[in-house]
Short mmCIF file of C-alpha atoms in Angstrom, two decimals:
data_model
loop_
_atom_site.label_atom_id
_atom_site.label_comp_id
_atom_site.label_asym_id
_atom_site.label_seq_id
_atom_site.Cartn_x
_atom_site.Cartn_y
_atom_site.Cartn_z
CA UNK A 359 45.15 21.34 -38.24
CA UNK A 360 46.91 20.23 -35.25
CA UNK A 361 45.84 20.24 -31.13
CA UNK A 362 45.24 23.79 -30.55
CA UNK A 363 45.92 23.19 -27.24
CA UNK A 364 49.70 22.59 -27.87
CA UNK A 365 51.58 25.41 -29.14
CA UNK A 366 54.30 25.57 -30.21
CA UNK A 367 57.95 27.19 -29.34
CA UNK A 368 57.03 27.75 -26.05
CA UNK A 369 54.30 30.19 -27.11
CA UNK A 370 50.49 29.80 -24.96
CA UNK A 371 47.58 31.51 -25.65
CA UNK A 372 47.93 33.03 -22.42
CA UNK A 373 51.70 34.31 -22.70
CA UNK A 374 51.35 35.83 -26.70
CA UNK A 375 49.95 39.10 -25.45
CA UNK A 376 53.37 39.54 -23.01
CA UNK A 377 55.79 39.39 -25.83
CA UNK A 378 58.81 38.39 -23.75
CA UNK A 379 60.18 35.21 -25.25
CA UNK A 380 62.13 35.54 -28.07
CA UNK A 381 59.49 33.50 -30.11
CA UNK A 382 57.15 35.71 -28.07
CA UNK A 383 59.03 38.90 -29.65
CA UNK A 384 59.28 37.38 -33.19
CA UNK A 385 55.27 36.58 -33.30
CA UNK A 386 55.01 40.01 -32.39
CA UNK A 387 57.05 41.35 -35.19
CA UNK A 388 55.27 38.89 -37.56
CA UNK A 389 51.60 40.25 -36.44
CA UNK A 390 52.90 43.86 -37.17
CA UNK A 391 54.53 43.80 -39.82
CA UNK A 392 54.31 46.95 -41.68
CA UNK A 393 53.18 46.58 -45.50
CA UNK A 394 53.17 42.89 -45.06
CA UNK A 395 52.82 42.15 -48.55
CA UNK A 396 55.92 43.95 -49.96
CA UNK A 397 58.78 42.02 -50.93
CA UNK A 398 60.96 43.86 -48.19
CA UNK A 399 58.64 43.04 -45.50
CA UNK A 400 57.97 39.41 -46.63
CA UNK A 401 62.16 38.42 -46.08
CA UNK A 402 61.54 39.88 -42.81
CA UNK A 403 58.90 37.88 -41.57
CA UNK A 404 57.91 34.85 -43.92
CA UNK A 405 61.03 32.99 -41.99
CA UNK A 406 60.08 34.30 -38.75
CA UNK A 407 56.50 32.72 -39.21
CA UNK A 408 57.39 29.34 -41.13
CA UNK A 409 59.86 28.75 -38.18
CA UNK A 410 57.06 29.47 -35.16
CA UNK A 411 54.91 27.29 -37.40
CA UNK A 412 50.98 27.06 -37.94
CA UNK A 413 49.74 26.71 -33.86
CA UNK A 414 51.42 29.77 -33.21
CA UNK A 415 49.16 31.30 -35.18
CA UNK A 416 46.19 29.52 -34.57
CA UNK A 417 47.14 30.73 -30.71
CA UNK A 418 47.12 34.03 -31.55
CA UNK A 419 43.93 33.86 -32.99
CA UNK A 420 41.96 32.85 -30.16
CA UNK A 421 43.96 35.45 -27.94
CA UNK A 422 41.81 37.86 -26.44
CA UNK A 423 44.91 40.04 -25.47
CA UNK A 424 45.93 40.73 -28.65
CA UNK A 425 44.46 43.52 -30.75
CA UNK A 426 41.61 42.88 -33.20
CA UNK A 427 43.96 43.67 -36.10
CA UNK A 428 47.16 41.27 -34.80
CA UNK A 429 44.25 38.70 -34.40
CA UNK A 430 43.18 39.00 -38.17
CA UNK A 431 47.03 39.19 -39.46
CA UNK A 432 47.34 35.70 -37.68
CA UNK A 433 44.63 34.32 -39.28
CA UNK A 434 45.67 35.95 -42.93
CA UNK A 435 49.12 34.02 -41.81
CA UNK A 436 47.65 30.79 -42.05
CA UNK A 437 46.41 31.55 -45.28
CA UNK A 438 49.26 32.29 -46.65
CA UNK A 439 51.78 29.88 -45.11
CA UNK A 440 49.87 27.13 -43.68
CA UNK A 441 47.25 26.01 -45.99
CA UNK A 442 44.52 28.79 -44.58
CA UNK A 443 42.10 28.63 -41.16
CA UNK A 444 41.16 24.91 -39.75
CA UNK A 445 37.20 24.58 -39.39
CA UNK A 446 37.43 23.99 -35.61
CA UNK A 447 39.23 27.35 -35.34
CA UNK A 448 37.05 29.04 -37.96
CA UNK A 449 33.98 28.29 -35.44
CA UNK A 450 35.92 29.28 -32.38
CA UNK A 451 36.69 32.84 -33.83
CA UNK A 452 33.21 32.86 -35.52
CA UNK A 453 32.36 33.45 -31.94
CA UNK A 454 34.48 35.93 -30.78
CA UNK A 455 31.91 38.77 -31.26
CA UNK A 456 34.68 41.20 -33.26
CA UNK A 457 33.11 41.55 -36.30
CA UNK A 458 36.22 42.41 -38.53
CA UNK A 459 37.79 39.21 -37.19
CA UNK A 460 34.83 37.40 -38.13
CA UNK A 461 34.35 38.65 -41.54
CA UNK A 462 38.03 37.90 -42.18
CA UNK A 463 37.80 34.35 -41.15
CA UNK A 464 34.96 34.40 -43.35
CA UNK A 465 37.68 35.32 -46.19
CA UNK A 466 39.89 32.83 -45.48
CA UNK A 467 37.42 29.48 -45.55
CA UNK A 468 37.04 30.35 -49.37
CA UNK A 469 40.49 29.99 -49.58
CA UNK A 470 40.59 26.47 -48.37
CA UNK A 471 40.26 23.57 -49.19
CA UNK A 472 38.79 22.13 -45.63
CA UNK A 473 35.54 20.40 -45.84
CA UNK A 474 33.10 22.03 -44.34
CA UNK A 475 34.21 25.35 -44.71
CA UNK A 476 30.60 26.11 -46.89
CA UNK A 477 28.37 25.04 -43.90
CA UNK A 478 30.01 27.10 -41.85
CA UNK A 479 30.22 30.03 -44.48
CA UNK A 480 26.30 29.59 -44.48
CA UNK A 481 25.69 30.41 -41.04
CA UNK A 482 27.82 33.42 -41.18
CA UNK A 483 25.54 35.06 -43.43
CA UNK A 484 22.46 34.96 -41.30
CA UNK A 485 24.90 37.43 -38.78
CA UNK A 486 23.06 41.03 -38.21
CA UNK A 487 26.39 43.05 -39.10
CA UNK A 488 26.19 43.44 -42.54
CA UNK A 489 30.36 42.97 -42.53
CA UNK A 490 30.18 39.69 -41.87
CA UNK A 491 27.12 38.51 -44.21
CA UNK A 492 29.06 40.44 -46.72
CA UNK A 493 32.07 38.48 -46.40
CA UNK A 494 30.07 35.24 -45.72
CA UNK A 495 28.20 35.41 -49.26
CA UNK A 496 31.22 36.67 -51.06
CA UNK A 497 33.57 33.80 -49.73
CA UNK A 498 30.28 31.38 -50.90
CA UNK A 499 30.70 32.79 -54.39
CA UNK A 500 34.59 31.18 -53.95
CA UNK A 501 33.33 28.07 -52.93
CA UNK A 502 30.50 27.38 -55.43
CA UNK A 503 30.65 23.82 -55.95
CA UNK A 504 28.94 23.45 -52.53
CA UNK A 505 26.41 26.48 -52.48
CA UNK A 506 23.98 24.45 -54.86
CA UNK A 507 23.92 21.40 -52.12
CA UNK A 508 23.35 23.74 -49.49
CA UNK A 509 20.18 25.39 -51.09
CA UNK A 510 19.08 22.64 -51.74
CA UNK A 511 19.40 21.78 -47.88
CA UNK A 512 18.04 25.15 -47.55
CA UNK A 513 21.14 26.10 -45.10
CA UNK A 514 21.29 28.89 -47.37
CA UNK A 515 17.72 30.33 -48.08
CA UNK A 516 16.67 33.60 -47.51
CA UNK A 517 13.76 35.25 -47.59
CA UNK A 518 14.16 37.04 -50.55
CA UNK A 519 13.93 35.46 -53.56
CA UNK A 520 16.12 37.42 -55.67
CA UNK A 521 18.75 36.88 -53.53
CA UNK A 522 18.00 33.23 -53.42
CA UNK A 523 18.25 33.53 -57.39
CA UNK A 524 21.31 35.53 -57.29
CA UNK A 525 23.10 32.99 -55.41
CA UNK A 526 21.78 30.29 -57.33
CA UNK A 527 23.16 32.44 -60.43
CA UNK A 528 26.77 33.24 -58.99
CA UNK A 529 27.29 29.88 -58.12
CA UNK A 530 26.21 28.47 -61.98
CA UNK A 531 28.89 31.20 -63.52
CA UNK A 532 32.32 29.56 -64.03
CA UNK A 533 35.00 31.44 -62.68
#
């Protein structure tokens, strides 16, 4: 996942949130992309990001002087691009207290392959905001081979028993 104490291009976690660089100025652009799933939009800034590379975005993440939404496009940039959200930094923002950014970071562990990426998964869903259980046991349901070892450790028990069963049964069902 790389030193996410080294960015890269010239780009520090304390310098994103300025935007004066010209890699400063293109992560910008990246991060607000409008309809950043159309094909039109993609040409514009898939380049952009694969030549800033993955700590840019990991950088951006962890900035607290960017916007809760340019912090959750960087993180659905790694996901995309860069083989999806490092564990380290999936704890890191698991702290941040911003709930969206927490449930999407939640959404991108079940889209990698990182070990450990269902441990932390299972102590997102013991959160109080019901966004970020919700995204917690849905990204579990993605990453079923390990929710039946972690029952079993009982990192995922709950005290209800149907949704113990539930789990139990989501994780049996093949995709």
């Amino acid at each position: 996942a790389g030193d996410l104490q080294s960015p890269t291009m010239g780009i520090s976690s304390t310098q994103v949130g300025d935007y004066k660089s010209p890699a400063q100025q293109a992560l910008r652009e990246i991060l607000s992309a409008p309809q950043p799933l159309a094909s039109w939009s993609r040409a514009k800034w898939v380049p952009l990001a694969k030549e800033l590379g993955k700590p840019a975005f990991e950088q951006a993440a962890l900035n607290r002087k960017l916007t809760t939404f340019e912090r959750i496009r960087a993180v659905e940039v790694q996901v995309e691009l860069f083989d999806g959200v490092a564990p380290e930094l999936a704890r890191k923002l698991a702290g941040s207290g911003e709930p969206e950014l927490i449930a999407r970071v939640a959404w991108a562990l079940a889209r990698s392959a990182e070990p450990g990426a269902a441990a932390i998964l299972a102590d997102l869903t013991h959160r109080d905001d019901p966004r970020i259980a919700r995204a917690a046991w849905e990204a579990l349901i993605s990453v079923a081979a390990d929710v039946r070892r972690l029952h079993s450790d009982s990192a995922l028990r709950v005290p209800h028993s149907a949704v113990n069963q539930s789990l139990l049964t989501s994780a049996a069902t093949p995709d």
